[in-house]
Amino acid sequence: MRIASFNINGIKARLPAVTEWLNETRPDVAILQEIKTVDEGFPREPFEDMGYNVATHGQKSFNGVALLSKYPLEDVTRDLPGAEGAGREGADDTEARYIEATVVGDAAVRICGLYLPNGNPAPGPKYDYKLKWMARLEARARDLLASEQPFLMAGDFNVIPQAEDAARPEAWRDDALFLPQTRAAFRRLTNLGLTDALRARTGAPGLYTYWDFQRGAWQRDDGIRIDHLLLSPQCADLMTDCQIDKDIRAREKPSDHTPIWIELAA
DNA sequence: ATGGTCGCCGAGCGA
């Protein structure tokens, strides 16, 4: 089972690029971030015509996540648990950043698709929201770990885990993506026993998933690794490959991110 | 030091 994650930066602008990528790489499951539309605005038909089941959690203009799967999407849930006042008016998290579903191939895998808050500027309320969100994600990981079912958390974490994950780490020193508190919160996830799939496969530096549209970042390979696949122990046992589709970033009208994928014996 | 680029939509915000 091949599972890919891709921050597409707007489905309305990216539909041709996304369908081309899917046709070429044929992932069984695609985890999308920043669809930037309400559910009704998401073009389900092109994906359904390619054999994908579709589940979205959208909002107007910003954020939004989606799951595409050749297997049925079972027990779909939206929103990360733990928001204060969740489900009521005035709840403190109204942003569409999280979706979960179970897919069953040779084994059942719980898929958690996420678009973690950027958090800039830091310090400030946006950074506080990011750290709270990461604490809620840790709590969700603890609950899923207790169930001992294979699961993975995948998406745009907006976290540069270590200096080697940036071409110019000094440029990110005061950024919400790289501040010590951010990296510590990410480390709490891996310390729970979740495996950073790409790092488990290779220690090579210079592997990035995002290059800014500005300042010729792509041309200079001035990138950062912020899109991650974190695997539960039972899921990591099944991994046979993990790679970044770097060439997608070089195409016409690209997203500023590029896909990352894993192959599971499931 | 500043400005540089995208996508959302139709002004400015978020990244």
PDB file of C-alpha atoms (C1' of nucleotides) in Angstrom:
ATOM      1  CA  MET A   1       0.000   0.000   0.000  1.00  0.00           C
ATOM      2  CA  ARG A   2       1.428   3.317  -1.077  1.00  0.00           C
ATOM      3  CA  ILE A   3       0.425   6.342   0.995  1.00  0.00           C
ATOM      4  CA  ALA A   4       1.375   9.869  -0.074  1.00  0.00           C
ATOM      5  CA  SER A   5       1.054  13.277   1.582  1.00  0.00           C
ATOM      6  CA  PHE A   6       0.973  16.530  -0.402  1.00  0.00           C
ATOM      7  CA  ASN A   7       0.297  20.141   0.588  1.00  0.00           C
ATOM      8  CA  ILE A   8      -1.287  21.229  -2.691  1.00  0.00           C
ATOM      9  CA  ASN A   9      -1.764  24.952  -1.802  1.00  0.00           C
ATOM     10  CA  GLY A  10      -5.257  25.316  -3.273  1.00  0.00           C
ATOM     11  CA  ILE A  11      -7.161  22.637  -5.183  1.00  0.00           C
ATOM     12  CA  LYS A  12      -8.712  25.131  -7.610  1.00  0.00           C
ATOM     13  CA  ALA A  13      -5.307  26.182  -8.906  1.00  0.00           C
ATOM     14  CA  ARG A  14      -3.729  22.734  -8.536  1.00  0.00           C
ATOM     15  CA  LEU A  15      -6.247  20.289 -10.021  1.00  0.00           C
ATOM     16  CA  PRO A  16      -4.237  19.574 -13.205  1.00  0.00           C
ATOM     17  CA  ALA A  17      -0.983  19.148 -11.282  1.00  0.00           C
ATOM     18  CA  VAL A  18      -2.605  16.899  -8.668  1.00  0.00           C
ATOM     19  CA  THR A  19      -4.379  14.632 -11.150  1.00  0.00           C
ATOM     20  CA  GLU A  20      -1.206  14.320 -13.229  1.00  0.00           C
ATOM     21  CA  TRP A  21       0.788  13.389 -10.119  1.00  0.00           C
ATOM     22  CA  LEU A  22      -1.816  10.799  -9.082  1.00  0.00           C
ATOM     23  CA  ASN A  23      -1.922   9.272 -12.569  1.00  0.00           C
ATOM     24  CA  GLU A  24       1.851   8.914 -12.597  1.00  0.00           C
ATOM     25  CA  THR A  25       2.494   7.681  -9.061  1.00  0.00           C
ATOM     26  CA  ARG A  26      -0.797   5.909  -8.314  1.00  0.00           C
ATOM     27  CA  PRO A  27      -0.789   6.095  -4.515  1.00  0.00           C
ATOM     28  CA  ASP A  28      -3.472   3.973  -2.844  1.00  0.00           C
ATOM     29  CA  VAL A  29      -4.053   6.770  -0.356  1.00  0.00           C
ATOM     30  CA  ALA A  30      -3.382  10.485  -0.828  1.00  0.00           C
ATOM     31  CA  ILE A  31      -3.438  12.852   2.137  1.00  0.00           C
ATOM     32  CA  LEU A  32      -3.931  16.445   0.994  1.00  0.00           C
ATOM     33  CA  GLN A  33      -3.472  19.722   2.865  1.00  0.00           C
ATOM     34  CA  GLU A  34      -4.454  23.319   2.099  1.00  0.00           C
ATOM     35  CA  ILE A  35      -7.344  22.494  -0.214  1.00  0.00           C
ATOM     36  CA  LYS A  36      -8.469  26.101   0.499  1.00  0.00           C
ATOM     37  CA  THR A  37     -12.128  25.501  -0.221  1.00  0.00           C
ATOM     38  CA  VAL A  38     -15.352  24.457   1.451  1.00  0.00           C
ATOM     39  CA  ASP A  39     -16.367  20.805   1.026  1.00  0.00           C
ATOM     40  CA  GLU A  40     -18.875  21.727  -1.697  1.00  0.00           C
ATOM     41  CA  GLY A  41     -16.125  23.425  -3.691  1.00  0.00           C
ATOM     42  CA  PHE A  42     -13.852  20.372  -3.787  1.00  0.00           C
ATOM     43  CA  PRO A  43     -13.889  18.693  -7.236  1.00  0.00           C
ATOM     44  CA  ARG A  44     -14.703  15.117  -6.196  1.00  0.00           C
ATOM     45  CA  GLU A  45     -15.566  13.830  -9.665  1.00  0.00           C
ATOM     46  CA  PRO A  46     -12.099  13.863 -11.262  1.00  0.00           C
ATOM     47  CA  PHE A  47     -10.787  11.831  -8.338  1.00  0.00           C
ATOM     48  CA  GLU A  48     -13.746   9.479  -8.177  1.00  0.00           C
ATOM     49  CA  ASP A  49     -13.305   8.870 -11.912  1.00  0.00           C
ATOM     50  CA  MET A  50      -9.737   7.756 -11.098  1.00  0.00           C
ATOM     51  CA  GLY A  51     -11.077   5.239  -8.588  1.00  0.00           C
ATOM     52  CA  TYR A  52     -10.615   7.228  -5.389  1.00  0.00           C
ATOM     53  CA  ASN A  53     -13.004   7.556  -2.507  1.00  0.00           C
ATOM     54  CA  VAL A  54     -13.000  11.135  -1.253  1.00  0.00           C
ATOM     55  CA  ALA A  55     -13.408  12.647   2.212  1.00  0.00           C
ATOM     56  CA  THR A  56     -12.880  16.342   2.818  1.00  0.00           C
ATOM     57  CA  HIS A  57     -12.745  18.723   5.740  1.00  0.00           C
ATOM     58  CA  GLY A  58     -12.759  22.136   4.144  1.00  0.00           C
ATOM     59  CA  GLN A  59     -13.274  25.780   4.972  1.00  0.00           C
ATOM     60  CA  LYS A  60     -13.559  28.931   2.897  1.00  0.00           C
ATOM     61  CA  SER A  61     -10.281  30.280   1.465  1.00  0.00           C
ATOM     62  CA  PHE A  62      -7.916  28.846   4.069  1.00  0.00           C
ATOM     63  CA  ASN A  63      -6.603  25.537   5.359  1.00  0.00           C
ATOM     64  CA  GLY A  64      -8.674  22.424   4.609  1.00  0.00           C
ATOM     65  CA  VAL A  65      -7.601  18.783   4.375  1.00  0.00           C
ATOM     66  CA  ALA A  66      -8.749  15.799   2.324  1.00  0.00           C
ATOM     67  CA  LEU A  67      -8.252  12.053   2.012  1.00  0.00           C
ATOM     68  CA  LEU A  68      -8.326  10.151  -1.269  1.00  0.00           C
ATOM     69  CA  SER A  69      -8.291   6.362  -1.100  1.00  0.00           C
ATOM     70  CA  LYS A  70      -8.689   3.420  -3.429  1.00  0.00           C
ATOM     71  CA  TYR A  71      -9.914   1.539  -0.383  1.00  0.00           C
ATOM     72  CA  PRO A  72     -13.127   2.580   1.352  1.00  0.00           C
ATOM     73  CA  LEU A  73     -12.612   5.346   3.910  1.00  0.00           C
ATOM     74  CA  GLU A  74     -14.050   3.923   7.118  1.00  0.00           C
ATOM     75  CA  ASP A  75     -14.939   5.699  10.354  1.00  0.00           C
ATOM     76  CA  VAL A  76     -14.092   9.149   9.057  1.00  0.00           C
ATOM     77  CA  THR A  77     -13.704  11.769  11.793  1.00  0.00           C
ATOM     78  CA  ARG A  78     -12.937  15.455  11.464  1.00  0.00           C
ATOM     79  CA  ASP A  79     -11.289  17.907  13.887  1.00  0.00           C
ATOM     80  CA  LEU A  80      -8.516  17.144  16.327  1.00  0.00           C
ATOM     81  CA  PRO A  81      -9.937  16.296  19.753  1.00  0.00           C
ATOM     82  CA  GLY A  82      -9.184  18.493  22.721  1.00  0.00           C
ATOM     83  CA  ALA A  83     -10.334  21.941  21.604  1.00  0.00           C
ATOM     84  CA  GLU A  84     -11.967  23.944  24.357  1.00  0.00           C
ATOM     85  CA  GLY A  85     -15.679  24.203  23.680  1.00  0.00           C
ATOM     86  CA  ALA A  86     -15.418  21.754  20.775  1.00  0.00           C
ATOM     87  CA  GLY A  87     -18.632  21.484  18.795  1.00  0.00           C
ATOM     88  CA  ARG A  88     -20.208  24.516  20.445  1.00  0.00           C
ATOM     89  CA  GLU A  89     -20.490  28.081  19.315  1.00  0.00           C
ATOM     90  CA  GLY A  90     -17.408  30.057  20.301  1.00  0.00           C
ATOM     91  CA  ALA A  91     -15.180  27.002  20.236  1.00  0.00           C
ATOM     92  CA  ASP A  92     -11.504  27.909  20.227  1.00  0.00           C
ATOM     93  CA  ASP A  93     -10.591  25.913  17.124  1.00  0.00           C
ATOM     94  CA  THR A  94     -12.699  26.593  14.053  1.00  0.00           C
ATOM     95  CA  GLU A  95      -9.937  25.879  11.520  1.00  0.00           C
ATOM     96  CA  ALA A  96     -10.198  22.811   9.259  1.00  0.00           C
ATOM     97  CA  ARG A  97      -6.850  21.126   9.808  1.00  0.00           C
ATOM     98  CA  TYR A  98      -7.470  17.488  10.672  1.00  0.00           C
ATOM     99  CA  ILE A  99      -9.171  14.373   9.325  1.00  0.00           C
ATOM    100  CA  GLU A 100      -8.924  10.675  10.198  1.00  0.00           C
ATOM    101  CA  ALA A 101     -10.078   7.510   8.508  1.00  0.00           C
ATOM    102  CA  THR A 102      -9.283   3.803   8.484  1.00  0.00           C
ATOM    103  CA  VAL A 103      -8.276   2.008   5.301  1.00  0.00           C
ATOM    104  CA  VAL A 104      -8.118  -1.773   5.093  1.00  0.00           C
ATOM    105  CA  GLY A 105      -5.716  -3.459   2.691  1.00  0.00           C
ATOM    106  CA  ASP A 106      -3.868  -6.562   3.890  1.00  0.00           C
ATOM    107  CA  ALA A 107      -3.969  -4.795   7.246  1.00  0.00           C
ATOM    108  CA  ALA A 108      -6.087  -1.999   8.673  1.00  0.00           C
ATOM    109  CA  VAL A 109      -4.292   1.334   9.033  1.00  0.00           C
ATOM    110  CA  ARG A 110      -5.683   4.434  10.723  1.00  0.00           C
ATOM    111  CA  ILE A 111      -4.729   7.490   8.662  1.00  0.00           C
ATOM    112  CA  CYS A 112      -4.452  10.868  10.403  1.00  0.00           C
ATOM    113  CA  GLY A 113      -4.175  13.735   7.924  1.00  0.00           C
ATOM    114  CA  LEU A 114      -3.114  17.060   9.381  1.00  0.00           C
ATOM    115  CA  TYR A 115      -2.204  20.634   8.533  1.00  0.00           C
ATOM    116  CA  LEU A 116      -0.460  21.913  11.625  1.00  0.00           C
ATOM    117  CA  PRO A 117      -0.685  25.684  12.290  1.00  0.00           C
ATOM    118  CA  ASN A 118       2.217  27.765  10.946  1.00  0.00           C
ATOM    119  CA  GLY A 119       2.466  29.747  14.173  1.00  0.00           C
ATOM    120  CA  ASN A 120       4.120  32.912  12.893  1.00  0.00           C
ATOM    121  CA  PRO A 121       4.688  35.471  14.185  1.00  0.00           C
ATOM    122  CA  ALA A 122       6.275  34.038  17.316  1.00  0.00           C
ATOM    123  CA  PRO A 123       5.825  34.844  20.066  1.00  0.00           C
ATOM    124  CA  GLY A 124       2.136  35.753  19.901  1.00  0.00           C
ATOM    125  CA  PRO A 125      -1.381  34.285  19.847  1.00  0.00           C
ATOM    126  CA  LYS A 126      -0.738  32.370  16.616  1.00  0.00           C
ATOM    127  CA  TYR A 127       2.269  30.675  18.181  1.00  0.00           C
ATOM    128  CA  ASP A 128       0.263  29.872  21.313  1.00  0.00           C
ATOM    129  CA  TYR A 129      -2.358  28.239  19.062  1.00  0.00           C
ATOM    130  CA  LYS A 130       0.348  26.173  17.347  1.00  0.00           C
ATOM    131  CA  LEU A 131       1.769  24.877  20.623  1.00  0.00           C
ATOM    132  CA  LYS A 132      -1.703  24.055  21.972  1.00  0.00           C
ATOM    133  CA  TRP A 133      -2.497  22.241  18.740  1.00  0.00           C
ATOM    134  CA  MET A 134       0.707  20.204  19.038  1.00  0.00           C
ATOM    135  CA  ALA A 135      -0.197  19.252  22.607  1.00  0.00           C
ATOM    136  CA  ARG A 136      -3.606  18.059  21.383  1.00  0.00           C
ATOM    137  CA  LEU A 137      -1.890  16.056  18.631  1.00  0.00           C
ATOM    138  CA  GLU A 138       0.342  14.413  21.229  1.00  0.00           C
ATOM    139  CA  ALA A 139      -2.725  13.489  23.263  1.00  0.00           C
ATOM    140  CA  ARG A 140      -4.346  11.975  20.180  1.00  0.00           C
ATOM    141  CA  ALA A 141      -1.165  10.003  19.459  1.00  0.00           C
ATOM    142  CA  ARG A 142      -1.171   8.648  23.025  1.00  0.00           C
ATOM    143  CA  ASP A 143      -4.773   7.469  22.639  1.00  0.00           C
ATOM    144  CA  LEU A 144      -4.063   5.776  19.323  1.00  0.00           C
ATOM    145  CA  LEU A 145      -0.881   4.153  20.652  1.00  0.00           C
ATOM    146  CA  ALA A 146      -2.868   2.650  23.497  1.00  0.00           C
ATOM    147  CA  SER A 147      -5.087   0.946  20.935  1.00  0.00           C
ATOM    148  CA  GLU A 148      -2.035  -0.805  19.413  1.00  0.00           C
ATOM    149  CA  GLN A 149      -3.493  -0.516  15.932  1.00  0.00           C
ATOM    150  CA  PRO A 150      -1.202   0.501  13.073  1.00  0.00           C
ATOM    151  CA  PHE A 151      -1.606   4.217  12.428  1.00  0.00           C
ATOM    152  CA  LEU A 152       0.242   7.106  10.895  1.00  0.00           C
ATOM    153  CA  MET A 153       0.110  10.867  11.229  1.00  0.00           C
ATOM    154  CA  ALA A 154       0.892  12.563   7.951  1.00  0.00           C
ATOM    155  CA  GLY A 155       0.858  16.033   6.524  1.00  0.00           C
ATOM    156  CA  ASP A 156       2.325  19.497   6.706  1.00  0.00           C
ATOM    157  CA  PHE A 157       3.617  19.698  10.280  1.00  0.00           C
ATOM    158  CA  ASN A 158       5.134  23.159   9.786  1.00  0.00           C
ATOM    159  CA  VAL A 159       8.069  21.868  11.854  1.00  0.00           C
ATOM    160  CA  ILE A 160      11.732  21.738  10.840  1.00  0.00           C
ATOM    161  CA  PRO A 161      12.835  18.925  13.166  1.00  0.00           C
ATOM    162  CA  GLN A 162      16.590  19.567  13.101  1.00  0.00           C
ATOM    163  CA  ALA A 163      19.136  21.942  11.558  1.00  0.00           C
ATOM    164  CA  GLU A 164      19.976  19.345   8.899  1.00  0.00           C
ATOM    165  CA  ASP A 165      16.378  19.690   7.663  1.00  0.00           C
ATOM    166  CA  ALA A 166      16.996  23.217   6.367  1.00  0.00           C
ATOM    167  CA  ALA A 167      19.399  24.475   3.715  1.00  0.00           C
ATOM    168  CA  ARG A 168      19.978  27.626   5.779  1.00  0.00           C
ATOM    169  CA  PRO A 169      18.992  26.816   9.383  1.00  0.00           C
ATOM    170  CA  GLU A 170      20.272  30.181  10.626  1.00  0.00           C
ATOM    171  CA  ALA A 171      17.579  31.906   8.530  1.00  0.00           C
ATOM    172  CA  TRP A 172      14.884  30.043  10.523  1.00  0.00           C
ATOM    173  CA  ARG A 173      16.313  30.572  14.005  1.00  0.00           C
ATOM    174  CA  ASP A 174      13.483  32.837  15.218  1.00  0.00           C
ATOM    175  CA  ASP A 175      10.759  31.292  13.065  1.00  0.00           C
ATOM    176  CA  ALA A 176       7.805  29.384  14.515  1.00  0.00           C
ATOM    177  CA  LEU A 177       8.764  26.391  12.340  1.00  0.00           C
ATOM    178  CA  PHE A 178      12.151  26.008  14.033  1.00  0.00           C
ATOM    179  CA  LEU A 179      11.986  27.553  17.514  1.00  0.00           C
ATOM    180  CA  PRO A 180      13.220  25.247  20.315  1.00  0.00           C
ATOM    181  CA  GLN A 181       9.690  24.901  21.751  1.00  0.00           C
ATOM    182  CA  THR A 182       8.390  23.785  18.353  1.00  0.00           C
ATOM    183  CA  ARG A 183      11.095  21.179  17.921  1.00  0.00           C
ATOM    184  CA  ALA A 184      10.619  19.979  21.479  1.00  0.00           C
ATOM    185  CA  ALA A 185       6.910  19.450  20.857  1.00  0.00           C
ATOM    186  CA  PHE A 186       7.699  17.468  17.692  1.00  0.00           C
ATOM    187  CA  ARG A 187      10.302  15.461  19.600  1.00  0.00           C
ATOM    188  CA  ARG A 188       7.650  14.553  22.170  1.00  0.00           C
ATOM    189  CA  LEU A 189       5.797  12.798  19.326  1.00  0.00           C
ATOM    190  CA  THR A 190       8.819  10.801  18.201  1.00  0.00           C
ATOM    191  CA  ASN A 191       9.759  10.088  21.813  1.00  0.00           C
ATOM    192  CA  LEU A 192       6.357   8.453  22.269  1.00  0.00           C
ATOM    193  CA  GLY A 193       7.560   5.853  19.789  1.00  0.00           C
ATOM    194  CA  LEU A 194       6.428   7.374  16.502  1.00  0.00           C
ATOM    195  CA  THR A 195       8.911   6.941  13.651  1.00  0.00           C
ATOM    196  CA  ASP A 196       9.872   9.811  11.340  1.00  0.00           C
ATOM    197  CA  ALA A 197       9.584   7.635   8.228  1.00  0.00           C
ATOM    198  CA  LEU A 198      11.983   9.553   6.007  1.00  0.00           C
ATOM    199  CA  ARG A 199      14.670   9.757   8.683  1.00  0.00           C
ATOM    200  CA  ALA A 200      14.301   6.055   9.408  1.00  0.00           C
ATOM    201  CA  ARG A 201      15.059   5.345   5.752  1.00  0.00           C
ATOM    202  CA  THR A 202      17.955   7.748   5.242  1.00  0.00           C
ATOM    203  CA  GLY A 203      20.274   9.972   7.257  1.00  0.00           C
ATOM    204  CA  ALA A 204      21.161  12.002   4.173  1.00  0.00           C
ATOM    205  CA  PRO A 205      20.982  15.785   4.570  1.00  0.00           C
ATOM    206  CA  GLY A 206      19.477  18.077   1.940  1.00  0.00           C
ATOM    207  CA  LEU A 207      16.121  16.316   1.724  1.00  0.00           C
ATOM    208  CA  TYR A 208      13.415  18.985   1.627  1.00  0.00           C
ATOM    209  CA  THR A 209       9.663  19.099   0.977  1.00  0.00           C
ATOM    210  CA  TYR A 210       9.081  22.883   0.757  1.00  0.00           C
ATOM    211  CA  TRP A 211      10.701  25.708  -1.161  1.00  0.00           C
ATOM    212  CA  ASP A 212       9.283  29.244  -0.844  1.00  0.00           C
ATOM    213  CA  PHE A 213       7.849  30.848  -3.979  1.00  0.00           C
ATOM    214  CA  GLN A 214       9.959  33.924  -3.221  1.00  0.00           C
ATOM    215  CA  ARG A 215      13.616  34.792  -3.680  1.00  0.00           C
ATOM    216  CA  GLY A 216      14.292  31.957  -6.102  1.00  0.00           C
ATOM    217  CA  ALA A 217      14.251  29.461  -3.244  1.00  0.00           C
ATOM    218  CA  TRP A 218      13.644  26.502  -5.569  1.00  0.00           C
ATOM    219  CA  GLN A 219      16.369  27.492  -8.031  1.00  0.00           C
ATOM    220  CA  ARG A 220      18.820  27.808  -5.133  1.00  0.00           C
ATOM    221  CA  ASP A 221      17.580  24.624  -3.438  1.00  0.00           C
ATOM    222  CA  ASP A 222      16.881  26.769  -0.372  1.00  0.00           C
ATOM    223  CA  GLY A 223      14.388  24.297   1.100  1.00  0.00           C
ATOM    224  CA  ILE A 224      13.123  22.905   4.377  1.00  0.00           C
ATOM    225  CA  ARG A 225      11.720  19.515   5.422  1.00  0.00           C
ATOM    226  CA  ILE A 226       8.360  20.179   7.084  1.00  0.00           C
ATOM    227  CA  ASP A 227       6.069  17.516   5.582  1.00  0.00           C
ATOM    228  CA  HIS A 228       6.328  14.336   7.593  1.00  0.00           C
ATOM    229  CA  LEU A 229       4.996  10.820   7.970  1.00  0.00           C
ATOM    230  CA  LEU A 230       5.061   9.668  11.592  1.00  0.00           C
ATOM    231  CA  LEU A 231       4.431   5.950  11.998  1.00  0.00           C
ATOM    232  CA  SER A 232       3.196   4.017  14.996  1.00  0.00           C
ATOM    233  CA  PRO A 233       5.434   1.061  15.962  1.00  0.00           C
ATOM    234  CA  GLN A 234       3.036  -1.422  14.375  1.00  0.00           C
ATOM    235  CA  CYS A 235       2.939   0.701  11.226  1.00  0.00           C
ATOM    236  CA  ALA A 236       6.723   1.188  11.086  1.00  0.00           C
ATOM    237  CA  ASP A 237       7.077  -2.605  11.054  1.00  0.00           C
ATOM    238  CA  LEU A 238       5.264  -2.571   7.710  1.00  0.00           C
ATOM    239  CA  MET A 239       7.320   0.155   5.971  1.00  0.00           C
ATOM    240  CA  THR A 240       9.356  -0.947   2.963  1.00  0.00           C
ATOM    241  CA  ASP A 241      10.151   2.458   1.415  1.00  0.00           C
ATOM    242  CA  CYS A 242       9.817   6.221   1.929  1.00  0.00           C
ATOM    243  CA  GLN A 243      10.722   8.925  -0.581  1.00  0.00           C
ATOM    244  CA  ILE A 244      10.168  12.562  -1.517  1.00  0.00           C
ATOM    245  CA  ASP A 245       8.858  13.259  -5.051  1.00  0.00           C
ATOM    246  CA  LYS A 246      11.206  16.200  -5.588  1.00  0.00           C
ATOM    247  CA  ASP A 247      10.614  16.478  -9.345  1.00  0.00           C
ATOM    248  CA  ILE A 248       6.982  17.531  -8.809  1.00  0.00           C
ATOM    249  CA  ARG A 249       8.198  20.885  -7.434  1.00  0.00           C
ATOM    250  CA  ALA A 250       9.998  21.640 -10.749  1.00  0.00           C
ATOM    251  CA  ARG A 251       6.863  21.426 -12.908  1.00  0.00           C
ATOM    252  CA  GLU A 252       4.523  24.033 -14.344  1.00  0.00           C
ATOM    253  CA  LYS A 253       2.391  25.901 -11.808  1.00  0.00           C
ATOM    254  CA  PRO A 254       3.654  23.860  -8.862  1.00  0.00           C
ATOM    255  CA  SER A 255       2.659  23.951  -5.206  1.00  0.00           C
ATOM    256  CA  ASP A 256       5.384  25.314  -2.941  1.00  0.00           C
ATOM    257  CA  HIS A 257       5.461  21.822  -1.366  1.00  0.00           C
ATOM    258  CA  THR A 258       6.266  18.485  -2.975  1.00  0.00           C
ATOM    259  CA  PRO A 259       4.799  15.057  -2.112  1.00  0.00           C
ATOM    260  CA  ILE A 260       6.289  12.551   0.313  1.00  0.00           C
ATOM    261  CA  TRP A 261       5.222   8.904   0.282  1.00  0.00           C
ATOM    262  CA  ILE A 262       5.716   5.552   1.963  1.00  0.00           C
ATOM    263  CA  GLU A 263       5.197   1.991   0.883  1.00  0.00           C
ATOM    264  CA  LEU A 264       3.666  -0.306   3.491  1.00  0.00           C
ATOM    265  CA  ALA A 265       3.369  -4.099   3.419  1.00  0.00           C
ATOM    266  CA  ALA A 266      -0.303  -3.681   4.195  1.00  0.00           C
TER     267      ALA A 266
ATOM    268  C1'  DA B   1      17.618  46.114   5.075  1.00  0.00           C
ATOM    269  C1'  DT B   2      14.118  45.454   1.875  1.00  0.00           C
ATOM    270  C1'  DG B   3      11.359  43.041  -1.268  1.00  0.00           C
ATOM    271  C1'  DG B   4      10.513  39.345  -3.549  1.00  0.00           C
ATOM    272  C1'  DT B   5       5.647  35.263  -5.026  1.00  0.00           C
ATOM    273  C1'  DC B   6       1.682  32.710  -4.736  1.00  0.00           C
ATOM    274  C1'  DG B   7      -3.759  31.440  -3.860  1.00  0.00           C
ATOM    275  C1'  DC B   8      -7.794  32.660  -2.046  1.00  0.00           C
ATOM    276  C1'  DC B   9     -11.128  35.846  -4.312  1.00  0.00           C
ATOM    277  C1'  DG B  10     -12.130  40.086  -5.513  1.00  0.00           C
ATOM    278  C1'  DA B  11      -9.289  43.554  -0.434  1.00  0.00           C
ATOM    279  C1'  DG B  12      -5.975  42.072   2.033  1.00  0.00           C
ATOM    280  C1'  DC B  13      -4.482  38.041   4.615  1.00  0.00           C
ATOM    281  C1'  DG B  14      -1.852  33.973   5.206  1.00  0.00           C
ATOM    282  C1'  DA B  15       2.127  31.563   3.976  1.00  0.00           C
TER     283       DA B  15
END
